[in-house]
Coordinates of C-alpha atoms in Angstrom, one line a residue:
Chain A
M1 CA -23.4 -5.4 4.0
P2 CA -25.5 -3.0 6.0
I3 CA -24.4 -2.0 9.5
S4 CA -27.0 -2.8 12.1
A5 CA -27.0 -1.8 15.7
S6 CA -26.7 -5.0 17.7
S7 CA -29.4 -5.6 20.2
A8 CA -27.6 -8.7 21.6
T9 CA -27.5 -9.2 25.3
A10 CA -25.1 -11.0 27.5
P11 CA -26.1 -14.3 29.2
D12 CA -26.6 -12.4 32.5
G13 CA -29.2 -10.1 30.8
G14 CA -27.0 -7.0 30.8
P15 CA -26.0 -5.4 27.5
A16 CA -23.3 -7.3 25.7
P17 CA -20.0 -5.5 25.2
V18 CA -19.1 -4.3 21.8
V19 CA -15.6 -5.5 22.3
R20 CA -14.9 -8.6 24.4
I21 CA -11.3 -9.6 24.9
R22 CA -10.4 -12.7 26.8
G23 CA -6.9 -14.2 27.6
L24 CA -5.4 -12.3 24.7
K25 CA -1.8 -13.3 24.0
K26 CA 0.6 -12.2 21.4
S27 CA 4.4 -12.7 21.0
F28 CA 6.8 -11.4 18.4
G29 CA 9.5 -14.1 18.2
T30 CA 10.5 -14.8 21.8
T31 CA 9.2 -11.4 23.1
V32 CA 5.8 -11.7 24.8
V33 CA 4.0 -8.4 24.1
L34 CA 0.5 -9.3 25.3
D35 CA 0.4 -11.8 28.2
G36 CA -3.3 -12.5 28.9
I37 CA -5.5 -9.4 28.5
D38 CA -9.2 -9.5 29.6
L39 CA -11.1 -6.4 28.7
D40 CA -14.7 -5.5 27.8
V41 CA -15.7 -2.3 26.1
H42 CA -19.4 -1.4 26.1
R43 CA -21.4 0.7 23.7
G44 CA -20.7 4.4 24.1
E45 CA -17.7 3.8 26.4
V46 CA -14.4 5.6 26.0
V47 CA -11.6 3.4 27.3
S48 CA -8.2 5.0 27.5
I49 CA -5.2 2.7 27.5
I50 CA -2.1 4.1 29.1
G51 CA 1.3 2.7 30.1
P52 CA 5.0 2.7 29.3
S53 CA 6.3 2.3 25.7
G54 CA 6.6 -1.3 24.6
G55 CA 4.0 -2.4 27.1
G56 CA 1.7 -3.7 24.4
K57 CA -0.9 -0.8 24.1
T58 CA -0.6 -0.5 20.4
T59 CA -0.5 -4.2 19.8
L60 CA -3.7 -4.5 21.8
L61 CA -5.5 -2.1 19.4
R62 CA -3.9 -3.8 16.4
C63 CA -5.3 -7.2 17.6
V64 CA -8.8 -5.7 17.8
N65 CA -8.9 -4.8 14.1
V66 CA -6.8 -7.8 13.2
L67 CA -3.8 -5.9 11.8
E68 CA -2.0 -8.4 14.0
I69 CA -3.2 -11.9 14.3
Y70 CA -3.2 -12.8 18.0
D71 CA -1.7 -16.1 19.2
E72 CA -4.1 -17.2 21.9
G73 CA -7.3 -16.0 23.5
S74 CA -10.2 -14.3 22.0
V75 CA -11.3 -10.9 20.6
Q76 CA -15.0 -10.6 19.8
I77 CA -16.8 -7.6 18.2
D78 CA -20.5 -7.8 18.9
G79 CA -20.1 -11.5 19.8
V80 CA -18.1 -12.5 16.6
E81 CA -14.6 -13.8 16.9
V82 CA -12.5 -11.5 14.6
G83 CA -9.3 -13.4 13.9
F84 CA -10.3 -17.0 13.7
T85 CA -13.2 -19.3 12.9
D86 CA -13.8 -22.1 15.5
S87 CA -16.9 -23.7 14.0
S88 CA -15.3 -27.1 13.5
G89 CA -13.7 -27.0 16.9
T90 CA -10.2 -26.2 15.5
R91 CA -9.0 -22.6 15.3
R92 CA -8.5 -21.5 11.8
K93 CA -7.2 -18.1 10.7
R94 CA -10.0 -16.3 8.9
T95 CA -9.7 -15.6 5.2
E96 CA -8.5 -12.3 3.8
R97 CA -12.0 -11.5 2.8
D98 CA -13.4 -12.1 6.3
L99 CA -10.6 -10.1 7.9
A100 CA -11.3 -7.2 5.5
H101 CA -15.0 -7.4 6.6
H102 CA -14.0 -7.2 10.3
R103 CA -11.6 -4.4 9.8
A104 CA -14.3 -2.3 8.2
E105 CA -16.3 -2.7 11.5
T106 CA -13.4 -1.2 13.5
G107 CA -12.1 2.2 12.6
M108 CA -8.5 2.9 13.2
V109 CA -6.7 6.2 13.3
F110 CA -2.9 6.1 13.2
Q111 CA -0.1 8.0 14.9
L112 CA 1.4 9.0 11.5
F113 CA -2.0 9.7 9.9
Y114 CA -1.3 7.5 6.8
L115 CA -3.6 9.4 4.6
F116 CA -3.5 8.3 0.9
P117 CA -1.3 11.0 -0.6
H118 CA -2.7 10.6 -4.2
L119 CA -6.3 11.3 -3.0
T120 CA -7.9 14.5 -1.8
A121 CA -9.3 14.8 1.7
A122 CA -12.8 14.0 0.4
E123 CA -11.5 11.1 -1.7
N124 CA -9.6 9.6 1.3
I125 CA -12.9 9.4 3.1
M126 CA -14.9 8.2 0.0
L127 CA -12.6 5.3 -0.9
G128 CA -13.9 2.9 1.9
L129 CA -17.4 4.2 1.5
R130 CA -17.5 3.3 -2.2
K131 CA -15.4 0.1 -2.3
V132 CA -16.4 -1.5 1.0
R133 CA -19.8 0.0 1.8
G134 CA -20.9 0.1 -1.8
F135 CA -22.1 3.7 -1.9
S136 CA -22.4 5.6 -5.2
K137 CA -19.9 8.3 -5.9
A138 CA -22.5 11.0 -5.1
E139 CA -23.6 9.4 -1.9
A140 CA -20.0 8.9 -0.7
R141 CA -19.2 12.5 -1.6
S142 CA -22.0 13.8 0.5
I143 CA -21.1 11.6 3.5
A144 CA -17.5 12.7 3.2
E145 CA -18.5 16.3 3.1
R146 CA -20.7 15.9 6.1
W147 CA -17.8 14.4 8.1
L148 CA -15.3 17.0 6.9
D149 CA -17.8 19.6 8.1
R150 CA -17.9 17.9 11.5
V151 CA -14.1 18.0 11.8
G152 CA -14.0 21.6 10.7
L153 CA -12.5 21.1 7.3
T154 CA -15.3 21.9 4.9
A155 CA -13.1 24.1 2.9
K156 CA -10.4 21.5 2.5
A157 CA -12.4 18.8 0.8
D158 CA -10.4 19.0 -2.4
S159 CA -7.0 19.6 -0.9
L160 CA -4.4 16.9 -1.1
P161 CA -2.8 15.7 2.2
S162 CA 0.4 17.4 1.3
Q163 CA -1.4 20.7 1.3
L164 CA -2.7 20.2 4.9
S165 CA -1.1 20.7 8.3
G166 CA -0.5 17.8 10.5
G167 CA -3.5 18.6 12.7
Q168 CA -5.7 18.9 9.6
Q169 CA -4.4 15.6 8.2
Q170 CA -5.2 13.8 11.4
R171 CA -8.7 15.2 11.4
V172 CA -9.2 13.8 7.9
G173 CA -7.8 10.5 9.3
I174 CA -10.5 10.5 12.0
A175 CA -13.2 11.4 9.5
R176 CA -12.0 8.6 7.2
A177 CA -12.4 6.1 10.0
V178 CA -15.7 7.3 11.5
A179 CA -17.4 7.8 8.1
M180 CA -17.4 4.0 7.8
E181 CA -19.6 3.9 11.0
P182 CA -17.4 1.4 12.8
K183 CA -18.7 -0.4 15.9
V184 CA -15.6 0.8 17.7
L185 CA -13.0 3.5 16.9
L186 CA -9.4 2.7 17.7
L187 CA -7.1 5.7 18.2
D188 CA -3.4 4.9 18.3
E189 CA -1.5 7.8 19.9
I190 CA -3.1 10.1 17.4
T191 CA -1.5 13.3 18.7
S192 CA 2.0 12.0 19.3
A193 CA 3.4 13.1 15.9
L194 CA 1.8 16.6 16.1
D195 CA 3.3 19.9 17.0
P196 CA 2.1 20.9 20.4
E197 CA -0.1 23.8 19.1
L198 CA -1.9 21.4 16.8
V199 CA -2.8 18.8 19.5
G200 CA -5.8 20.8 20.8
E201 CA -7.8 20.8 17.5
V202 CA -7.5 17.0 17.1
L203 CA -8.5 16.3 20.7
A204 CA -11.5 18.6 20.3
V205 CA -12.7 16.4 17.5
V206 CA -12.3 13.3 19.7
R207 CA -14.1 15.0 22.6
K208 CA -17.1 15.7 20.3
L209 CA -17.2 12.1 19.1
A210 CA -17.1 10.9 22.8
E211 CA -20.0 13.2 23.6
D212 CA -21.9 11.8 20.6
G213 CA -21.6 8.3 22.1
M214 CA -18.9 6.8 19.8
T215 CA -17.4 3.7 21.4
M216 CA -13.6 4.2 21.5
M217 CA -10.4 2.6 22.6
V218 CA -7.8 5.3 23.0
V219 CA -4.1 4.7 23.3
T220 CA -2.7 8.0 24.5
H221 CA 0.1 9.8 26.3
E222 CA -2.2 12.8 27.0
M223 CA -3.0 12.1 30.6
A224 CA -5.2 15.2 31.1
F225 CA -7.2 14.2 28.1
A226 CA -7.5 10.6 29.2
R227 CA -8.8 11.8 32.6
E228 CA -11.3 14.1 31.0
V229 CA -12.9 12.0 28.3
S230 CA -12.6 8.4 29.5
S231 CA -15.3 6.3 31.0
R232 CA -12.5 4.0 32.1
V233 CA -8.7 4.0 32.2
V234 CA -6.6 0.9 31.7
F235 CA -3.0 0.8 32.7
I236 CA -1.0 -1.8 30.7
D237 CA 2.4 -2.8 31.8
A238 CA 4.5 -5.7 30.5
G239 CA 1.6 -7.1 28.5
R240 CA -0.9 -7.3 31.3
I241 CA -3.6 -5.0 32.6
A242 CA -2.1 -3.8 35.9
V243 CA -4.7 -1.3 36.9
E244 CA -8.2 -0.6 35.6
G245 CA -10.9 1.8 36.8
K246 CA -12.6 5.1 36.7
P247 CA -10.2 7.9 35.6
K248 CA -10.3 9.7 38.9
D249 CA -9.6 6.5 40.8
V250 CA -6.7 5.5 38.6
F251 CA -5.1 8.9 38.6
Q252 CA -5.7 9.9 42.2
K253 CA -5.3 6.7 44.1
Q254 CA -2.3 5.5 42.0
S255 CA -2.7 2.2 43.8
N256 CA 0.0 0.4 41.9
E257 CA 3.8 1.0 42.2
R258 CA 4.4 0.7 38.5
L259 CA 1.5 3.1 37.7
R260 CA 2.9 5.6 40.3
S261 CA 6.3 5.6 38.7
F262 CA 4.8 5.8 35.2
L263 CA 2.6 8.8 36.1
S264 CA 5.5 10.5 37.8
R265 CA 7.6 10.2 34.6
V266 CA 4.8 11.7 32.5
S267 CA 3.7 14.3 35.1
H268 CA 5.1 17.2 33.2
D269 CA 1.5 17.1 31.9
P270 CA 0.0 20.2 33.6
G271 CA -3.5 18.7 33.6
L272 CA -2.5 16.1 36.1
K273 CA -1.6 18.3 39.1
Chain B
M1 CA 22.3 9.4 -53.0
D2 CA 19.9 8.0 -55.5
Y3 CA 20.6 4.5 -54.2
I4 CA 19.7 5.6 -50.7
L5 CA 16.5 7.2 -51.8
S6 CA 15.5 4.1 -53.8
S7 CA 16.1 1.9 -50.7
M8 CA 13.9 4.0 -48.4
K9 CA 11.0 1.7 -48.9
F10 CA 13.2 -1.2 -47.8
L11 CA 14.4 0.7 -44.7
W12 CA 10.8 1.6 -44.0
Q13 CA 9.9 -2.1 -43.9
G14 CA 12.9 -2.7 -41.6
L15 CA 11.7 0.1 -39.3
F16 CA 8.3 -1.5 -39.2
V17 CA 9.8 -4.8 -38.0
T18 CA 11.8 -3.0 -35.3
V19 CA 8.7 -1.3 -34.1
E20 CA 6.8 -4.6 -34.2
V21 CA 9.4 -6.5 -32.2
S22 CA 9.7 -3.7 -29.7
L23 CA 6.0 -3.4 -29.2
L24 CA 5.6 -7.1 -28.7
V25 CA 8.4 -7.2 -26.2
I26 CA 7.2 -4.1 -24.3
V27 CA 3.7 -5.5 -23.9
L28 CA 4.7 -9.1 -23.0
S29 CA 7.4 -8.0 -20.5
L30 CA 5.0 -5.4 -19.0
V31 CA 2.3 -8.0 -18.4
F32 CA 4.7 -10.7 -17.0
G33 CA 7.0 -8.3 -15.3
L34 CA 4.2 -6.6 -13.3
A35 CA 2.5 -9.9 -12.3
L36 CA 5.8 -11.4 -11.2
G37 CA 6.8 -8.1 -9.6
V38 CA 3.7 -8.1 -7.4
L39 CA 4.2 -11.8 -6.6
V40 CA 7.9 -11.2 -5.6
T41 CA 6.8 -8.4 -3.3
Y42 CA 3.7 -9.8 -1.7
G43 CA 3.8 -13.5 -2.6
P44 CA 4.6 -16.6 -0.5
T45 CA 8.3 -17.3 0.1
P46 CA 8.8 -20.2 -2.4
A47 CA 7.4 -18.0 -5.2
R48 CA 9.6 -15.1 -4.2
L49 CA 12.7 -17.2 -4.2
A50 CA 11.9 -18.7 -7.6
I51 CA 11.3 -15.3 -9.1
R52 CA 14.4 -13.9 -7.6
L53 CA 16.4 -16.7 -9.0
F54 CA 14.9 -16.3 -12.5
S55 CA 15.5 -12.6 -12.5
D56 CA 19.1 -12.9 -11.2
I57 CA 20.0 -15.5 -13.8
I58 CA 18.4 -13.6 -16.7
R59 CA 20.0 -10.3 -15.8
G60 CA 23.4 -12.0 -15.5
I61 CA 23.3 -13.2 -19.2
P62 CA 24.0 -10.9 -22.2
V63 CA 20.9 -10.4 -24.4
L64 CA 22.7 -11.7 -27.4
V65 CA 23.5 -15.0 -25.6
L66 CA 19.8 -15.2 -24.7
I67 CA 18.8 -14.7 -28.3
F68 CA 21.2 -17.4 -29.5
T69 CA 20.2 -19.8 -26.8
V70 CA 16.6 -19.6 -27.7
Y71 CA 17.1 -19.7 -31.5
Y72 CA 20.1 -22.2 -31.7
G73 CA 19.8 -23.9 -28.4
L74 CA 16.2 -24.8 -28.0
P75 CA 16.0 -27.0 -31.2
V76 CA 18.2 -29.4 -29.3
T77 CA 15.3 -30.0 -27.0
G78 CA 13.0 -30.5 -29.9
L79 CA 11.5 -27.0 -29.8
N80 CA 11.9 -25.3 -33.1
L81 CA 11.0 -21.6 -33.2
N82 CA 11.5 -19.3 -36.1
N83 CA 13.9 -16.4 -35.8
F84 CA 11.3 -13.8 -35.2
V85 CA 9.6 -15.7 -32.4
S86 CA 12.9 -16.7 -30.8
A87 CA 14.1 -13.1 -30.8
V88 CA 10.8 -11.8 -29.3
I89 CA 10.9 -14.5 -26.6
A90 CA 14.6 -13.8 -25.7
L91 CA 14.2 -10.0 -25.5
S92 CA 10.9 -10.5 -23.5
L93 CA 12.7 -12.7 -21.0
F94 CA 15.4 -10.1 -20.6
S95 CA 13.0 -7.2 -20.3
T96 CA 10.7 -9.1 -17.9
A97 CA 13.6 -9.6 -15.5
Q98 CA 14.2 -5.8 -15.6
I99 CA 10.6 -5.0 -15.0
I100 CA 10.3 -7.4 -12.1
E101 CA 13.1 -5.4 -10.3
I102 CA 11.6 -2.0 -11.3
A103 CA 8.1 -3.1 -10.0
R104 CA 9.5 -4.5 -6.8
G105 CA 11.5 -1.3 -6.1
A106 CA 8.4 0.8 -6.8
L107 CA 6.1 -1.3 -4.7
Q108 CA 8.5 -1.5 -1.8
S109 CA 9.0 2.2 -1.8
I110 CA 5.4 2.7 -0.6
H111 CA 5.3 3.1 3.1
H112 CA 3.9 0.1 5.0
G113 CA 1.4 2.5 6.7
Q114 CA -0.4 2.9 3.4
T115 CA -1.2 -0.8 3.4
E116 CA -2.3 -0.7 7.0
A117 CA -4.5 2.3 6.5
A118 CA -6.1 0.6 3.4
K119 CA -6.6 -2.6 5.5
A120 CA -8.1 -0.6 8.3
I121 CA -11.0 0.7 6.1
G122 CA -11.7 -2.9 5.0
L123 CA -10.1 -3.0 1.5
T124 CA -9.2 -6.4 0.2
F125 CA -5.8 -7.2 -1.3
P126 CA -6.7 -6.4 -4.9
Q127 CA -8.5 -3.3 -3.8
R128 CA -5.5 -2.2 -1.9
L129 CA -3.3 -2.8 -4.9
F130 CA -5.4 -1.0 -7.4
H131 CA -6.7 2.0 -5.3
V132 CA -3.9 2.6 -2.9
I133 CA -0.5 1.0 -3.9
F134 CA -0.4 1.2 -7.7
P135 CA -1.4 4.8 -8.0
Q136 CA 1.4 5.8 -5.7
A137 CA 4.0 3.3 -7.1
L138 CA 3.3 4.5 -10.7
R139 CA 5.3 7.6 -10.1
R140 CA 8.3 5.6 -9.2
F141 CA 7.7 2.9 -11.8
L142 CA 7.5 5.2 -14.9
P143 CA 10.9 6.7 -15.2
P144 CA 13.0 3.5 -14.9
W145 CA 10.4 1.6 -17.0
I146 CA 10.6 4.1 -19.9
N147 CA 14.3 3.7 -19.6
S148 CA 14.0 0.0 -20.0
V149 CA 11.7 0.5 -23.0
T150 CA 14.4 2.5 -24.7
D151 CA 16.8 -0.4 -23.9
V152 CA 14.3 -2.7 -25.6
V153 CA 14.2 -0.6 -28.8
K154 CA 18.0 -0.4 -28.9
G155 CA 18.4 -4.1 -28.0
S156 CA 16.0 -5.0 -30.8
A157 CA 18.9 -4.3 -33.2
L158 CA 20.4 -7.6 -32.0
V159 CA 17.6 -9.6 -33.7
S160 CA 19.4 -8.8 -37.0
L161 CA 22.0 -11.3 -35.9
V162 CA 19.5 -14.2 -36.2
G163 CA 18.4 -12.9 -39.6
V164 CA 15.3 -10.9 -38.7
V165 CA 15.2 -8.1 -41.2
D166 CA 14.7 -5.2 -38.9
L167 CA 15.9 -1.6 -39.4
M168 CA 19.5 -2.7 -38.5
L169 CA 19.7 -5.5 -41.0
A170 CA 17.9 -3.5 -43.6
I171 CA 20.5 -0.8 -43.3
Q172 CA 23.3 -3.4 -43.6
Q173 CA 21.7 -5.0 -46.7
V174 CA 21.4 -1.6 -48.3
I175 CA 25.0 -0.9 -47.5
G176 CA 25.9 -4.2 -49.0
R177 CA 24.4 -3.1 -52.3
T178 CA 25.4 0.5 -52.4
F179 CA 28.8 0.5 -50.6
V180 CA 28.0 3.8 -48.8
P181 CA 28.1 2.9 -45.1
M182 CA 28.5 6.3 -43.4
P183 CA 25.3 8.1 -44.5
L184 CA 23.2 5.0 -43.9
Y185 CA 24.6 4.3 -40.4
V186 CA 24.0 8.0 -39.5
L187 CA 20.5 7.7 -40.9
G188 CA 19.9 4.5 -38.8
A189 CA 21.3 6.2 -35.7
L190 CA 19.0 9.2 -36.2
I191 CA 16.0 7.0 -36.5
Y192 CA 16.8 5.0 -33.3
F193 CA 17.5 8.3 -31.6
A194 CA 14.2 9.9 -32.7
I195 CA 12.2 7.0 -31.3
N196 CA 14.1 7.0 -28.0
Y197 CA 14.2 10.7 -27.6
T198 CA 10.4 10.8 -28.0
L199 CA 10.1 8.2 -25.3
S200 CA 12.3 9.9 -22.8
S201 CA 10.5 13.2 -23.4
L202 CA 7.2 11.4 -22.8
S203 CA 8.8 10.0 -19.6
R204 CA 9.7 13.5 -18.4
M205 CA 6.1 14.7 -19.1
L206 CA 4.6 11.8 -17.2
E207 CA 6.9 12.4 -14.3
A208 CA 5.8 16.0 -14.1
R209 CA 2.2 14.9 -14.3
Y210 CA 2.5 12.7 -11.2
A211 CA 4.8 15.0 -9.2
Y212 CA 1.9 16.1 -7.1
I213 CA 1.9 12.8 -5.2
R214 CA 4.0 13.5 -2.1
E215 CA 4.2 11.5 1.0

């Protein structure tokens, strides 16, 4: 299926959001992880999601690409509900095939990379292009090489993940996700597992993607980075959006007590002061 | 010595039956064991429980009892199978139960993140299995599987007890005619050893071949 840029507009005439989340709820057993999230992400926006551990940040991302099936509420990508069909009036979980199709529209980069260890860097990127997008081997290879070039790993195309540093592996992880030309890119604490000196090279790649207009939802503990690249920052606490706004408003006004205490705990980050 | 040489053709036929039984069991148990192994790992709970029960029961019964049950026991239910078919079925049941466990162990050893990453790029369940999970699980599957294959070859000697003239029974029949047990048993042991040593060498080669896959 070809990827087409949507030209849909919202009922009020403004551009429709790429991601539209309404009343999103998710529990694991008796633990409520997401307790009614409303969030729109528009084309080209970079939305950073910050907040304490266990607050539901990662679960929110996982609901957007349906790695988790949410309990209540709605997640739409370009106006299409991702986890359920509601045509007949009753909510039905989508089929595996539908879910796979939706996941291909949302790129995900993981904290622990999760590169396929039996495939080279180029093959990691080519797998989705060939099996999901239907490109020929040669086409997929040339797309993979183009993306490896953009993340600065031209020379590593035929290296196995075990031969790459953490930072290099994560850059391949990013290339693998963006090569699919997703409508939104989800980054889940992608620098948390890296040695400090490797964080910069990965963030540089994300910064470049942001400049090129990639729509992104970024869960991060790098506050300086969140402030620098985000169009908007969302502070999630106890499964709800507690504060939402422009980065400088969120970080400078610190209007909310929970946000203030969270930021003071992570304020070893030199970029904040 | 002349007796032994003159019985070589007879032994050769026995060896052929041993190889035939072994190959049939290896192929059947691989097909069913892999399918059930995937199902027990990823399938719905009732299927998982049923397969676990099957494999626990079969693995708790001596192979010889299985062979006798199929050959002497099933006719009671009206199902008459000849000794060759009975022996192949019984050994296949036994080996399938082993392979279910080997496959389950190999599949479960693959980090959950691999499945998530594969899902995230939009791969469907069969695509995830064939392009992401199986290639990685293969390295962990091969050594214990080859081990179970050598068990099948050795265990195939038990089919002689229901009158299938395999290498084992051929040896015993030659001994019955020549009354020289020792050289013939040694010869038989050497033949079984040659087959299994070849297999385990092959296993070591394959292990080295897939050693490059590191998490």
